[in-house]
Every structure is written in structure tokens, then in C-alpha cells.
Coordinates of C-alpha atoms in Angstrom, one line a residue:
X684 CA 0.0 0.0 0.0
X685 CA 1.6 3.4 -0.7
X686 CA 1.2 6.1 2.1
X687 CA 0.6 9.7 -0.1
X688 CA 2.2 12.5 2.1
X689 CA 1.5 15.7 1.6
X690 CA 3.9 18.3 3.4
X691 CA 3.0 22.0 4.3
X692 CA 6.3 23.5 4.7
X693 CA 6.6 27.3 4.8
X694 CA 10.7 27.2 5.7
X695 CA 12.5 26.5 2.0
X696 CA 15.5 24.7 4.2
X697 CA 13.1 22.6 6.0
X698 CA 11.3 21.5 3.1
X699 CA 14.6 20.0 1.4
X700 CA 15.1 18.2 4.4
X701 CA 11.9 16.7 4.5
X702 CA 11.5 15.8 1.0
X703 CA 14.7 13.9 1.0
X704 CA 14.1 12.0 4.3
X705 CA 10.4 11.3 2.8
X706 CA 11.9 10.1 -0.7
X707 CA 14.1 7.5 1.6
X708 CA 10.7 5.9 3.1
X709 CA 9.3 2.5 1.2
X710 CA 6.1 2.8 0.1
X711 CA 5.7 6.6 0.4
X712 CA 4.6 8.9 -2.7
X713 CA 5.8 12.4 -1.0
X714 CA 3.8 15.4 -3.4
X715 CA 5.7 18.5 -3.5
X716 CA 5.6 20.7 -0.7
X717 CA 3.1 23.6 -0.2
X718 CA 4.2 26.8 1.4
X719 CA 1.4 28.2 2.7
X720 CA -2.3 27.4 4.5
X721 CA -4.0 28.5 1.5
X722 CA -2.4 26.4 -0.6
X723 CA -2.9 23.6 1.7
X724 CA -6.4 23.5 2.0
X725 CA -6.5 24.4 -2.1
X726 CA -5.0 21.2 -2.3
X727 CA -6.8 18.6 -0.1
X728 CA -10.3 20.1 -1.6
X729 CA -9.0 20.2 -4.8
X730 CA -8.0 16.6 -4.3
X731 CA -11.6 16.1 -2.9
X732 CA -13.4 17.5 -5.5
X733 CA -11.3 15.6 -8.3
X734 CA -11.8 12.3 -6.7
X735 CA -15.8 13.0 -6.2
X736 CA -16.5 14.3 -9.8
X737 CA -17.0 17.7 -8.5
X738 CA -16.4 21.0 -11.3
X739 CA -15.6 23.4 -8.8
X740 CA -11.9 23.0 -7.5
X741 CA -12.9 24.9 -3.7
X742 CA -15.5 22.5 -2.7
X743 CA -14.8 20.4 0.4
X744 CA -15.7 17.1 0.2
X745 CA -18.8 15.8 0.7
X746 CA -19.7 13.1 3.9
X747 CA -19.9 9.7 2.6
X748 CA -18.3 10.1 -0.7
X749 CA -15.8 7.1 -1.0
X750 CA -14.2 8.2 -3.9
X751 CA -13.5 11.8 -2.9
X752 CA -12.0 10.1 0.6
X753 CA -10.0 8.0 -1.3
X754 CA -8.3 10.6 -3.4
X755 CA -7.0 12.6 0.0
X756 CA -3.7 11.6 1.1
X757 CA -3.1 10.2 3.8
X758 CA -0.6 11.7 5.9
X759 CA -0.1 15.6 6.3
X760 CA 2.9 17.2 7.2
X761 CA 2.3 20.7 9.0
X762 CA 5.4 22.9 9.8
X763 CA 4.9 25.0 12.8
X764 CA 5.9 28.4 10.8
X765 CA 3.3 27.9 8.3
X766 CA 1.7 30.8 7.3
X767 CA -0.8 33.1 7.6
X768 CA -3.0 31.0 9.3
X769 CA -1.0 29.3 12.5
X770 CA -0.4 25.7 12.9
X771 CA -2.4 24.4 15.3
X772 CA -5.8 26.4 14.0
X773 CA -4.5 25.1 10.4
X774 CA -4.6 22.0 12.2
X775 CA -7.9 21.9 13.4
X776 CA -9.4 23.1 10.3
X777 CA -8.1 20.1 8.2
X778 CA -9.1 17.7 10.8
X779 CA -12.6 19.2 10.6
X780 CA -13.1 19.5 7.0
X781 CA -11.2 16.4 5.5
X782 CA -11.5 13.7 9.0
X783 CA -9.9 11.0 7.1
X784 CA -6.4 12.6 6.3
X785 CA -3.7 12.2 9.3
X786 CA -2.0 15.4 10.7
X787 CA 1.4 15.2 12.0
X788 CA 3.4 18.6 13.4
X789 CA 6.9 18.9 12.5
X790 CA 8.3 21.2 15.7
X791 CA 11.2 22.2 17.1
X792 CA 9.2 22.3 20.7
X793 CA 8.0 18.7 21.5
X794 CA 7.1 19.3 24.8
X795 CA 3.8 17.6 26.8
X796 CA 1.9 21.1 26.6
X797 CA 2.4 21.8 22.8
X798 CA 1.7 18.1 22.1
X799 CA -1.4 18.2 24.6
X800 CA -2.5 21.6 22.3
X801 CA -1.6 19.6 18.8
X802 CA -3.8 16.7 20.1
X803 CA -6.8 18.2 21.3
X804 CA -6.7 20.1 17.7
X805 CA -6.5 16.6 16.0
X806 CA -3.4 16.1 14.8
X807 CA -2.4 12.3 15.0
X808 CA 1.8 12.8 15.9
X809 CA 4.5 15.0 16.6
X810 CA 7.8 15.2 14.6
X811 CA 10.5 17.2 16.9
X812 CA 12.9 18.8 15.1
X813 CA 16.1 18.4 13.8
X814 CA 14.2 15.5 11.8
X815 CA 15.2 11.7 12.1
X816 CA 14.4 9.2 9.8
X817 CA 12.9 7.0 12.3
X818 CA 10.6 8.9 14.4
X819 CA 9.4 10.5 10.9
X820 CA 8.8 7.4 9.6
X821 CA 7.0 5.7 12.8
X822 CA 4.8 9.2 13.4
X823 CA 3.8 8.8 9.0
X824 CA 3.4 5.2 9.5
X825 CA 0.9 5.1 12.4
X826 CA -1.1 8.6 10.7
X827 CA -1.6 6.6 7.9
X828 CA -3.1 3.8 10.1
X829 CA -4.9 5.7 11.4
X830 CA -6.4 6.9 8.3
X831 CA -7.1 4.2 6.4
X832 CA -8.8 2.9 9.6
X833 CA -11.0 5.9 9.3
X834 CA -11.4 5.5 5.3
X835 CA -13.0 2.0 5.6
X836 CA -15.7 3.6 8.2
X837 CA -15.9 6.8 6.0
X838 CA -16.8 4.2 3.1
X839 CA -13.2 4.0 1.8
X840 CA -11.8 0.7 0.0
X841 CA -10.8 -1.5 2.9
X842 CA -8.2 -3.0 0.6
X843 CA -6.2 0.2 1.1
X844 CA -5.4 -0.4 4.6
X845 CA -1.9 -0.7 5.5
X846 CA -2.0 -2.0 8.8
X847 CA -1.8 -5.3 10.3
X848 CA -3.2 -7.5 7.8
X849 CA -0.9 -10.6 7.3
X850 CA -1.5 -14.3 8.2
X851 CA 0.3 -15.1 11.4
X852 CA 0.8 -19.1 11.9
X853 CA 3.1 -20.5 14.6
X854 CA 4.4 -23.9 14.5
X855 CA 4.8 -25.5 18.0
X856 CA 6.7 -28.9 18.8
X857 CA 4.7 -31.1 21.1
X858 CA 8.2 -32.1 22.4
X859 CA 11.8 -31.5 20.8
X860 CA 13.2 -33.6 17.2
X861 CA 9.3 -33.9 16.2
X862 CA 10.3 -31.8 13.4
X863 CA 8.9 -28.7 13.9
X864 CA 11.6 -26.3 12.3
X865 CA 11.0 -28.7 9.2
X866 CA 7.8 -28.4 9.0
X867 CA 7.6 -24.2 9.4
X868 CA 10.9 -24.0 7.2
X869 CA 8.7 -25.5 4.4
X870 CA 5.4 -24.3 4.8
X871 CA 7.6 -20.8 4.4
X872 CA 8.9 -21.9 0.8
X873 CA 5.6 -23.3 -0.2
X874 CA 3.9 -19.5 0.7
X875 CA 6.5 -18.0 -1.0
X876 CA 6.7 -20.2 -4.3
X877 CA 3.3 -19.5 -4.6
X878 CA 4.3 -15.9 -4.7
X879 CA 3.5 -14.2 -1.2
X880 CA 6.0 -12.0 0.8
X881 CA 6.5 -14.5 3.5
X882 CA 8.5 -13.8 7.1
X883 CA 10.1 -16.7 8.6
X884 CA 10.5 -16.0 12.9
X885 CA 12.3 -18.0 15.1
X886 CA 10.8 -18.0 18.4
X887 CA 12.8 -20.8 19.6
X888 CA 15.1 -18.2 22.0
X889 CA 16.9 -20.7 23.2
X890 CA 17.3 -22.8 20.8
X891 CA 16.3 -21.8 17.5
X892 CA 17.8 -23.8 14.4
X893 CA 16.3 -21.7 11.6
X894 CA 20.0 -20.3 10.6
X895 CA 21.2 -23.9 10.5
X896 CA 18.7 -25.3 8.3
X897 CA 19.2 -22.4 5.9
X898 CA 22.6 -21.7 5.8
X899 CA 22.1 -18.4 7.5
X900 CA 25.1 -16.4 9.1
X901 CA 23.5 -13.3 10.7
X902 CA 24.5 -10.6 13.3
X903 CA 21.3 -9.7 14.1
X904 CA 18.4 -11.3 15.9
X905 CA 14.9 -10.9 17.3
X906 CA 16.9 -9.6 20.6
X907 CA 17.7 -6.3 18.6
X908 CA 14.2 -5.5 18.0
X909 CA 13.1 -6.0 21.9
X910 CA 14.4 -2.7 23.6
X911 CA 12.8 -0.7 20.7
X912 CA 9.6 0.9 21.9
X913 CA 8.4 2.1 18.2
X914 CA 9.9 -0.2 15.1
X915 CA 9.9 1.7 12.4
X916 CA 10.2 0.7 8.9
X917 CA 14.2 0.8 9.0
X918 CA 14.8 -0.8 12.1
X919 CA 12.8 -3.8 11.1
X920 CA 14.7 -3.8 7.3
X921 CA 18.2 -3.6 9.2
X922 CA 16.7 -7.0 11.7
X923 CA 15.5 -9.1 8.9
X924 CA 17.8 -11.0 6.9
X925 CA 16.7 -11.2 3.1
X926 CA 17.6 -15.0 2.3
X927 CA 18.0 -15.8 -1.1
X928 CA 14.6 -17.6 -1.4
X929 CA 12.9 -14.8 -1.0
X930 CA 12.1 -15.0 2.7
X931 CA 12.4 -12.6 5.3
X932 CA 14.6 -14.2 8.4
X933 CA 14.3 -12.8 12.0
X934 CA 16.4 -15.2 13.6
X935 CA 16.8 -15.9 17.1
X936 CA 20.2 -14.9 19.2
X937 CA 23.4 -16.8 19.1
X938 CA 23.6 -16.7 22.6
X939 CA 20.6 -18.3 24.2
X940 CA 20.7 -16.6 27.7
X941 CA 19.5 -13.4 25.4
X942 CA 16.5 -14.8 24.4
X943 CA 14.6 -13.7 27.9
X944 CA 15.1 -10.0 26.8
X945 CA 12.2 -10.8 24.3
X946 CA 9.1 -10.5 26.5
X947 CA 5.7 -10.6 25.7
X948 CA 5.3 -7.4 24.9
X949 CA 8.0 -6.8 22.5
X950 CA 6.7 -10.4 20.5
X951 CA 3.3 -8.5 20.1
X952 CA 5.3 -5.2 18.9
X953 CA 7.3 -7.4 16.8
X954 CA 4.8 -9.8 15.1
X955 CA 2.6 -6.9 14.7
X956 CA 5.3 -5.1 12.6
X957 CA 6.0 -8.1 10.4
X958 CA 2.2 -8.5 9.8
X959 CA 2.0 -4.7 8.4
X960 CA 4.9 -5.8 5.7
X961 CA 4.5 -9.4 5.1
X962 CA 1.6 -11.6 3.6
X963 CA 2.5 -14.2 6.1
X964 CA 4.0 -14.7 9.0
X965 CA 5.5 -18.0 10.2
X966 CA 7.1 -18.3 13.2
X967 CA 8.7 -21.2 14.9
X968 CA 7.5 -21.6 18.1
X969 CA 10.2 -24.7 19.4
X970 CA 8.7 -27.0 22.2
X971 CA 9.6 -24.4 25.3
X972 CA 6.6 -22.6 26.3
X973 CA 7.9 -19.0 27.1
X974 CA 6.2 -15.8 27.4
X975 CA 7.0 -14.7 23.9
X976 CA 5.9 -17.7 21.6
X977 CA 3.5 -18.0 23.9
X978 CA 2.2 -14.2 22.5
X979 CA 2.4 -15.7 19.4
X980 CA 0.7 -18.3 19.9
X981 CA -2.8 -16.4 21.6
X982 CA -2.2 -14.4 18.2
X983 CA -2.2 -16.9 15.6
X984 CA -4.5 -17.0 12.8
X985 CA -3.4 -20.6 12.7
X986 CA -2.2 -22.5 15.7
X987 CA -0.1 -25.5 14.1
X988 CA 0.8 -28.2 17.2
X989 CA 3.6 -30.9 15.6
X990 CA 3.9 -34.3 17.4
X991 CA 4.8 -38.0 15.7
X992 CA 2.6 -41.0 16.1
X993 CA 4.1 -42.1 19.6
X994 CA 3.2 -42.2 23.0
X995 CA 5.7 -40.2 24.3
X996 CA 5.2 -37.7 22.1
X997 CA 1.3 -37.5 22.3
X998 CA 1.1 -37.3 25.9
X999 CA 3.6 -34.0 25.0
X1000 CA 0.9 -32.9 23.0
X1001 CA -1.6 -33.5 25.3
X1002 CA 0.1 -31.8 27.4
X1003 CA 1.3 -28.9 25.4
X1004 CA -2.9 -28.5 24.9
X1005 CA -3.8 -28.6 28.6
X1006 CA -0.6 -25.6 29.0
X1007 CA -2.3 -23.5 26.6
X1008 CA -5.7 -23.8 27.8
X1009 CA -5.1 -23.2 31.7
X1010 CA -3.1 -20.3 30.9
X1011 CA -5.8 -19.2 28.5
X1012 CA -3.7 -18.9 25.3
X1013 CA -5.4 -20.9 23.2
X1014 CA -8.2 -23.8 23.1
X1015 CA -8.2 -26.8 22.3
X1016 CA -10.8 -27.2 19.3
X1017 CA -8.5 -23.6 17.7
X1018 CA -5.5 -25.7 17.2
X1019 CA -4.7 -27.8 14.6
X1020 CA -2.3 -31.2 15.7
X1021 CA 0.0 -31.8 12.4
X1022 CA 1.7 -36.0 12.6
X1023 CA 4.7 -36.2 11.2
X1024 CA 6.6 -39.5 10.5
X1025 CA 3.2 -41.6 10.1
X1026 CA 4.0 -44.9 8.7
X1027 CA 1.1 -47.7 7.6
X1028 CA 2.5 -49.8 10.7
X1029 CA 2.4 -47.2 13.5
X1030 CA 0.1 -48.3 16.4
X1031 CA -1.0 -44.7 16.9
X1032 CA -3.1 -43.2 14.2
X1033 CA -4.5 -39.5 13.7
X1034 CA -8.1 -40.5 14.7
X1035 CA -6.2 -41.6 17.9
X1036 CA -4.2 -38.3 18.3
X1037 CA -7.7 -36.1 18.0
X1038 CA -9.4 -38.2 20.5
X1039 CA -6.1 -37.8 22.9
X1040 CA -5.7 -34.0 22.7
X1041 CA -8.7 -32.5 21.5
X1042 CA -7.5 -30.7 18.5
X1043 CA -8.0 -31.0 14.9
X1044 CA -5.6 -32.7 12.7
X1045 CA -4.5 -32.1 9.6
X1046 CA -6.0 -34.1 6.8
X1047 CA -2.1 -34.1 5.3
X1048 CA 0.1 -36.3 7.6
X1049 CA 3.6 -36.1 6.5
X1050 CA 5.2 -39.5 5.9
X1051 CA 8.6 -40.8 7.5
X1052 CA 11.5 -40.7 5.1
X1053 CA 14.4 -39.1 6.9
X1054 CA 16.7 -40.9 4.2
X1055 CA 15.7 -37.9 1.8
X1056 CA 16.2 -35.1 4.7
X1057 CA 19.2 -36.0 6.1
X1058 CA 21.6 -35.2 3.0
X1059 CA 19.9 -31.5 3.1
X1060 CA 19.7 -31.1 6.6
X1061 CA 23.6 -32.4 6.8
X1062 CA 24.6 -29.6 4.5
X1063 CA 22.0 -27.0 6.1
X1064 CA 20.3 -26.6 3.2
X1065 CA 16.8 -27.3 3.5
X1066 CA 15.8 -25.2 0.7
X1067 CA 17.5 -28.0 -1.8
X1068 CA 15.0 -30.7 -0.5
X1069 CA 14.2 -32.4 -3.7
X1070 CA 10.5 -31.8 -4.9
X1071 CA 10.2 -35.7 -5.7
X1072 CA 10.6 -35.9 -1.9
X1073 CA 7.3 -37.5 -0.1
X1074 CA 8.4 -35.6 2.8
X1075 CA 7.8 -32.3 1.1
X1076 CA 5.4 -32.7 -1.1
X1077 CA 3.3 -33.8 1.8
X1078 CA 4.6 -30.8 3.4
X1079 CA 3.7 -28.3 0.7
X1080 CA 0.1 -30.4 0.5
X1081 CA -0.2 -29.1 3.7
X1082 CA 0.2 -25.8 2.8
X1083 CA -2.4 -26.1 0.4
X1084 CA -4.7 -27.6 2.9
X1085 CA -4.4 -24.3 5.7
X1086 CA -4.6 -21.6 2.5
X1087 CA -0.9 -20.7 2.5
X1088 CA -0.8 -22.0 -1.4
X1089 CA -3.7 -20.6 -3.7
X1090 CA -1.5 -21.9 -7.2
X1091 CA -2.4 -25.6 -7.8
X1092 CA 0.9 -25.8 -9.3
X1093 CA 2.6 -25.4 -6.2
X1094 CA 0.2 -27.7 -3.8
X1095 CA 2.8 -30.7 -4.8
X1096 CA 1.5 -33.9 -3.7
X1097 CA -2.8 -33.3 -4.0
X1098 CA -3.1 -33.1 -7.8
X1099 CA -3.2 -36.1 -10.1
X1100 CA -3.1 -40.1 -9.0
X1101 CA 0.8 -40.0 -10.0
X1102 CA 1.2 -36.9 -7.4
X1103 CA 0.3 -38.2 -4.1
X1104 CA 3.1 -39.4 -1.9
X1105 CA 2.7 -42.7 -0.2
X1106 CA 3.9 -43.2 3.6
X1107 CA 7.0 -45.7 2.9
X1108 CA 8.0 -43.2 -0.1
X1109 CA 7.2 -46.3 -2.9
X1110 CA 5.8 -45.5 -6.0
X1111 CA 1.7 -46.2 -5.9
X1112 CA 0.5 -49.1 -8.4
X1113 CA -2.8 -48.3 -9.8
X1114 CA -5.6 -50.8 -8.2
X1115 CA -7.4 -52.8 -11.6
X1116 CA -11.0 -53.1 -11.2
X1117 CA -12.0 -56.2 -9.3
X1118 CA -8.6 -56.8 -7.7
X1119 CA -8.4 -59.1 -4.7
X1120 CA -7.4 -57.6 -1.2
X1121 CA -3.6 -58.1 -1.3
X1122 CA -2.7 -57.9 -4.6
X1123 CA -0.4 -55.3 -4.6
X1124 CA -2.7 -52.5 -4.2
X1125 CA -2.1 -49.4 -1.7
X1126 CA -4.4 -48.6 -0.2
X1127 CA -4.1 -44.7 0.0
X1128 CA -2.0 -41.8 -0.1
X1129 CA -0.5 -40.0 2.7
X1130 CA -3.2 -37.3 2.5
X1131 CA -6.3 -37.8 3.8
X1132 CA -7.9 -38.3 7.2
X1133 CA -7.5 -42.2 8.4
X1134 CA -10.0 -44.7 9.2
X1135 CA -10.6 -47.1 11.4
X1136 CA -10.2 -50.6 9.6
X1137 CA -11.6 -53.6 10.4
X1138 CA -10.8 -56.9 8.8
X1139 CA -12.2 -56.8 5.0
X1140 CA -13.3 -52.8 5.3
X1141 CA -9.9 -51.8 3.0
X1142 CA -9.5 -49.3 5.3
X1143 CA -6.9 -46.3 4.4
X1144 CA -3.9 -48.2 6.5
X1145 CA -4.9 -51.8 6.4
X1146 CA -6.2 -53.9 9.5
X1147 CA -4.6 -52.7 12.6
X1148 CA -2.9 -55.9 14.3
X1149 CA -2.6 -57.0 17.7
X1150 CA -4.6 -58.2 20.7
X1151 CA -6.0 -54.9 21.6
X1152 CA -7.2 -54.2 18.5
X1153 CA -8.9 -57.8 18.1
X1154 CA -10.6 -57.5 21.1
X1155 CA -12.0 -54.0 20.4
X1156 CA -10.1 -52.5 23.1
X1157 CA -7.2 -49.8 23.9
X1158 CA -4.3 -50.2 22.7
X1159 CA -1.1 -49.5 24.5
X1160 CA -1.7 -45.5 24.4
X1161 CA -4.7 -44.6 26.6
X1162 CA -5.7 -41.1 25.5
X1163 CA -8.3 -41.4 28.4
X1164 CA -5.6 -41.4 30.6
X1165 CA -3.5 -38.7 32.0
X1166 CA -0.2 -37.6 30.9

């Protein structure tokens, strides 16, 4: 979304210096500056008037227009030796007339009476001068916020927003090596092969291994963004690391004993930011429960929960669920349990894991095949994974399945017959019409919800074996029971 600034600038040297700090911002479309009042309120109306249809250039706009709101821009930048009428009245007029454009006062005093005066006539910021390039660009950035919150109320396009507005998913470990940073590292590639401006967070303070899988070598971490009471546009560019994939890296610190200077407060501040410049947000959420992933968590659009078809591992989840649900973060039925490593012979299956935890699971299990991930995650180079891999096609199926992937190009592993991986990573036969239980056929792809079989019933992983499952009873994992 590009932020139109329009600046009212009486001074000639202070006009240079805000046109060239306001050409350095992304996204802004700075309009020459204006030197007087006059001139100023010529413009906005004018602007008014254009957008609405109107002949007559004065006219102010008119309530409940949407196209003469949407032809204002956004921001206004008001010197405090503009002239003839004074600031703060000039102020108060625009606020009046033209609601939906966002007033900022560049001053020299920004002390609490002037800004207490500059409020109470409507402005939305204060800009103390000599100018810096990031309290101008946080005070622009929240005016025009502001405004386009006030545009889609006013009857504005709501499309034109520019705040918060990307997907935030977290991916949690219901204990650690259940392959969670595997799973968000490619649900990242598959949003951003399918063209979205994707930001890849690890959360994992402690023990974050984002950098590892991707061959990453960065100074900076999440830890420099958690003192910072106001991100602004350049401190989050000089954070994230641009990886050649086309993601957006904040990494978490070298040193692990850092990661408790990132509270909850500075993970909502932080996620926040990244939702106002990225389509989606992934952010590895490791198997620690802390105060910050735990923010990202209760924020999630999509609350992923990784654990692998044993017992150890779903009583983790279990408990992971129970966590998240005393301490109010998140409930049960709003998170959605991913298995990973499912093969046909595992004792455990997905119905079993939903019943244990009380979560959704994903219709896409991902198979186990850690022959193809090893050579990749050896090198640190998950990126390479080959696309014949079950493991990621699976992987990127997923991503189809929560909405990350809109091309069907990209949603590997749910197209034709041919596409579907299997769970021991063999190469499906088709099944002939009329062919005998046991003749070769598979009996299903690694998508898919699974069913309970009985003998004869085909069911999607064959006739579950053993004595409790002959008898019709439990089988060695109890999800009744506790732990």
C-alpha cells in the first residue's frame, strides 16, 4: 500500500530536508511541498473535488463520498511556521473539513503542553525537530493507520489499509526432534513459491535452528528489536535478513541466555510489525513454552501443534494442549495437531491423536523418510529438499490444505493419481477393477484423514494388528488417561 504524504512546509530549508528523508521511506509517494495554509487547504479540496467528480476546485468534500475520501492523502505534514493561518488552528481546520487525512506537526518544541494543544486540535503525531528518519517514519506510519482505519468507516476501500493485515501461523513442537523447524521452514517456501511476501520468525530463543537449516550467518536477531519501543520501517529492514529464497529471516540470538530479553510485549510489537509488511508470518514456536511464543501463539491465525505418532510424544501434546488452555492462550478445538513421521505400521493413528488431545488434525500427515532429509539437513540446506521428496510434497500439501498456497501448481503432492506421496515413499500401483485384497494394491495416499479398519473394510492403513485391536479395546496408548 503506498502512504501519499502531503507536506505543508513554509521554511524552503526545511522542506529539502523533508522531501529527502520522505523520498528514503518504502512505500511513500511524498507530493511536493506547499508553502502556505492557502495552498494547503486548495490542495486537499481540490483533491476532494477531483476524486468525487465535482467541477468546482474549492468545494470540500462531501460526507460519505468514498471516492472523494480515497483521493485525499493520507498523511499531512504541517510545519509550525506555516503561514498566515498558525499551525495548530490550520490543524484543526483540516481535521474538521477532510476527517480522514492524518496530521502530523513537524516542531522544534515537542514538549507535553504543545503536544497536549496539537492533540486536542486533532493532529495524530508530533515530529521534533532536527528531523530523524525513524521517528518521521514511525509518526507517518501510524497517521496513515490511522487513516485508512477511518477511510473504511468513511466508506473508503478496505483493501487500502496498510496495517496489520498478514497471516500469522506458529508452528509448536509437542516435544523436541518432532520436526517442527522442518515443518515451518517449508510451509515458508511453499507460501513464497506461490508468490507471497513471506516472514520466517524463530521464536525458539533458546534454541532456535532456523539459521542452521538455511545456511544463514547473521548478526542480528529478534533480541535487537526487543528494547525498541516504536519499530519503524528501517529498524525492522536492518533485523531481517533477506535470504535468497525470497524469505524474510528474524532469527533468534546466538547466545541463548539473550532470548529472555524478548518479552511478551516486544513479540506483540514485533509480530505486529511483520504482519504490516509481510503476507505471512511463520514463526517457529520450538517445544519451550515462554512468554513470547507464547504471545504468538494467543495471536495466531493458525495455531499448528507438531507431534509423531508415539506415545511419548502425544502425551507431550496433550500436554502442550492442557498448557495452553489453563493459561488461557489458546483452546483446544483452535488448534490444529500436524503427525509427522506416520507410517502404515504405526500403532497410533490421527483419529487416535484427536481423540487424545482435542485438536484438529491435519487431513495431510507427512510420511517418515528421513533418508531424503538428512543429506539436506547435513549440509544445512533445506531449501535444496528435492520436490520428488514424499516428505515435502506432503509438506507443501499441507500448505495447500491451511490456505498458504492458492496456485495448484505449487500444492505438490494433491493433484493427479501419480502426485500423491505414499507413507514408505514407494511409487503407488494403480488398483485394476476387481482386484483381490492383497494384490499389490495401496491402499491410499499420505493425504487424507485415516480410518478405522476392520478386517475386510480396506480401510486407508490396512487392518490394525494386535490383541487390543482384536478385542476392540485400547491399545497401549490410553488417550483417556492422563499424561
Amino acid at each position: 500500500m503506498t502512504i501519499r504524504i502531503l507536506p505543508a512546509i513554509g521554511d524552503p530549508d526545511a522542506a529539502r530536508a523533508v522531501s529527502s528523508l520522505l523520498n528514503q521511506l518504502p512505500d511513500a509517494e511524498p507530493a511536493p511541498a506547499v508553502a502556505d495554509s492557502s495552498a494547503l487547504l486548495q490542495a486537499l479540496a481540490g483533491a476532494a473535488a477531483q476524486g468525487a467528480g465535482a467541477p468546482a476546485a474549492g468545494a470540500p468534500p462531501a460526507a460519505g463520498q468514498p471516492s472523494a475520501v480515497e483521493a485525499l492523502p493520507e498523511v499531512v505534514l504541517v510545519h509550525e511556521r506555516i503561514g498566515p493561518t498558525p499551525a495548530l488552528e490550520l490543524i484543526r481546520e483540516v481535521a474538521l473539513r477532510f476527517p480522514a487525512v492524518g496530521v502530523v506537526l513537524i516542531t522544534t518544541d515537542a514538549g507535553p503542553a504543545l503536544f497536549s494543544a496539537a492533540m486536542d486540535a486533532g493532529a495524530r503525531g508530533i515530529v521534533g525537530m532536527p528531523l530523524g528518519y525513524d521517528e518521521l517514519a514511525a509518526r507517518v506510519q501510524a497517521a496513515a493507520q490511522w487513516s485508512a482505519g477511518v477511510r473504511v468507516h468513511l466508506g473508503g476501500s478496505p483493501e487500502a489499509a496498510p496495517g496489520p493485515a498478514g497471516t500469522l501461523v506458529t508452528v509448536t513442537g509437542a516435544k523436541g526432534g518432532v520436526g517442527t523447524t522442518v515443518t515451518a521452514v517449508q510451509l515458508a517456501l511453499a507460501a513464497r513459491a506461490a508468490g507471497r511476501s513471506v516472514a520466517l520468525v524463530d521464536l525458539d530463543l533458546q534454541s532456535g535452528d532456523v539459521a542452521s537449516y538455511l545456511d544463514v550467518q547473521f548478526r542480528r536477531s529478534v533480541v535487537d528489536l526487543a528494547g525498541i519501543q516504536d519499530i519503524s520501517v528501517r529498524v525492522l529492514q536492518d533485523a531481517v535478513h533477506d535470504h535468497h529464497t525470497g524469505l524474510g529471516l528474524l532469527l533468534a540470538p546466538e547466545e541463548g541466555e539473550r532470548g529472555e530479553e524478548v518479552d511478551d510485549r516486544a513479540a506483540r510489537q514485533i509480530i505486529g510489525a511483520l504482519r504490516s509488511r509481510y503476507e505471512v508470518v511463520l514463526v517457529d514456536c520450538g517445544s519451550q513454552m515462554q512468554s513470547a511464543n507464547a504471545a504468538a501463539v494467543e495471536l495466531a491465525d493458525l495455531a499448528l501443534l507438531v507431534t509423531t505418532p508415539d506415545v511419548v510424544a502425544v502425551r507431550a501434546a496433550k500436554r502442550q494442549v492442557r498448557l495452553w488452555d489453563r493459561l488461557q492462550i489458546r483452546k483446544a478445538e483452535d488448534t490444529t495437531t500436524v503427525v509427522n513421521r506416520l507410517t502404515r505400521n504405526t500403532e497410533i493413528q490421527p483419529p487416535l491423536v484427536a481423540k487424545a488431545t482435542g485438536t484438529q488434525v491435519a487431513r495431510t500427515h507427512v510420511p517418515a523418510a528421513f533418508k531424503e532429509l538428512q543429506p539436506c539437513v547435513d549440509a544445512g540446506r533445506m531449501q535444496d529438499l528435492d520436490g520428488r521428496s514424499t516428505v515435502k510434497q506432503a509438506l507443501w500439501a499441507l500448505a495447500g490444505e491451511l490456505g498458504l498456497v492458492d496456485s495448484p501448481s505449487v500444492r505438490q503432492g494433491r493433484g493427479s493419481h501419480r502426485a500423491r506421496p505414499t507413507l514408505t515413499g514407494r511409487k503407488r500401483k494403480a488398483i485394476t477393477p476387481g482386484a483381490a485384497p492383497g494384490s499389490g494394491g495401496v491402499p491410499g495416499p499420505a493425504s487424507g484423514a485415516a480410518s478405522g479398519a476392520g478386517p475386510g473394510s480396506g480401510g486407508r492403513f490396512g487392518v490394525r494388528r494386535g490383541p487390543a485391536a482384536a478385542a476392540g479395546g485400547q491399545g497401549p496408548f490410553d488417550p483417556s488417561g492422563e499424561g
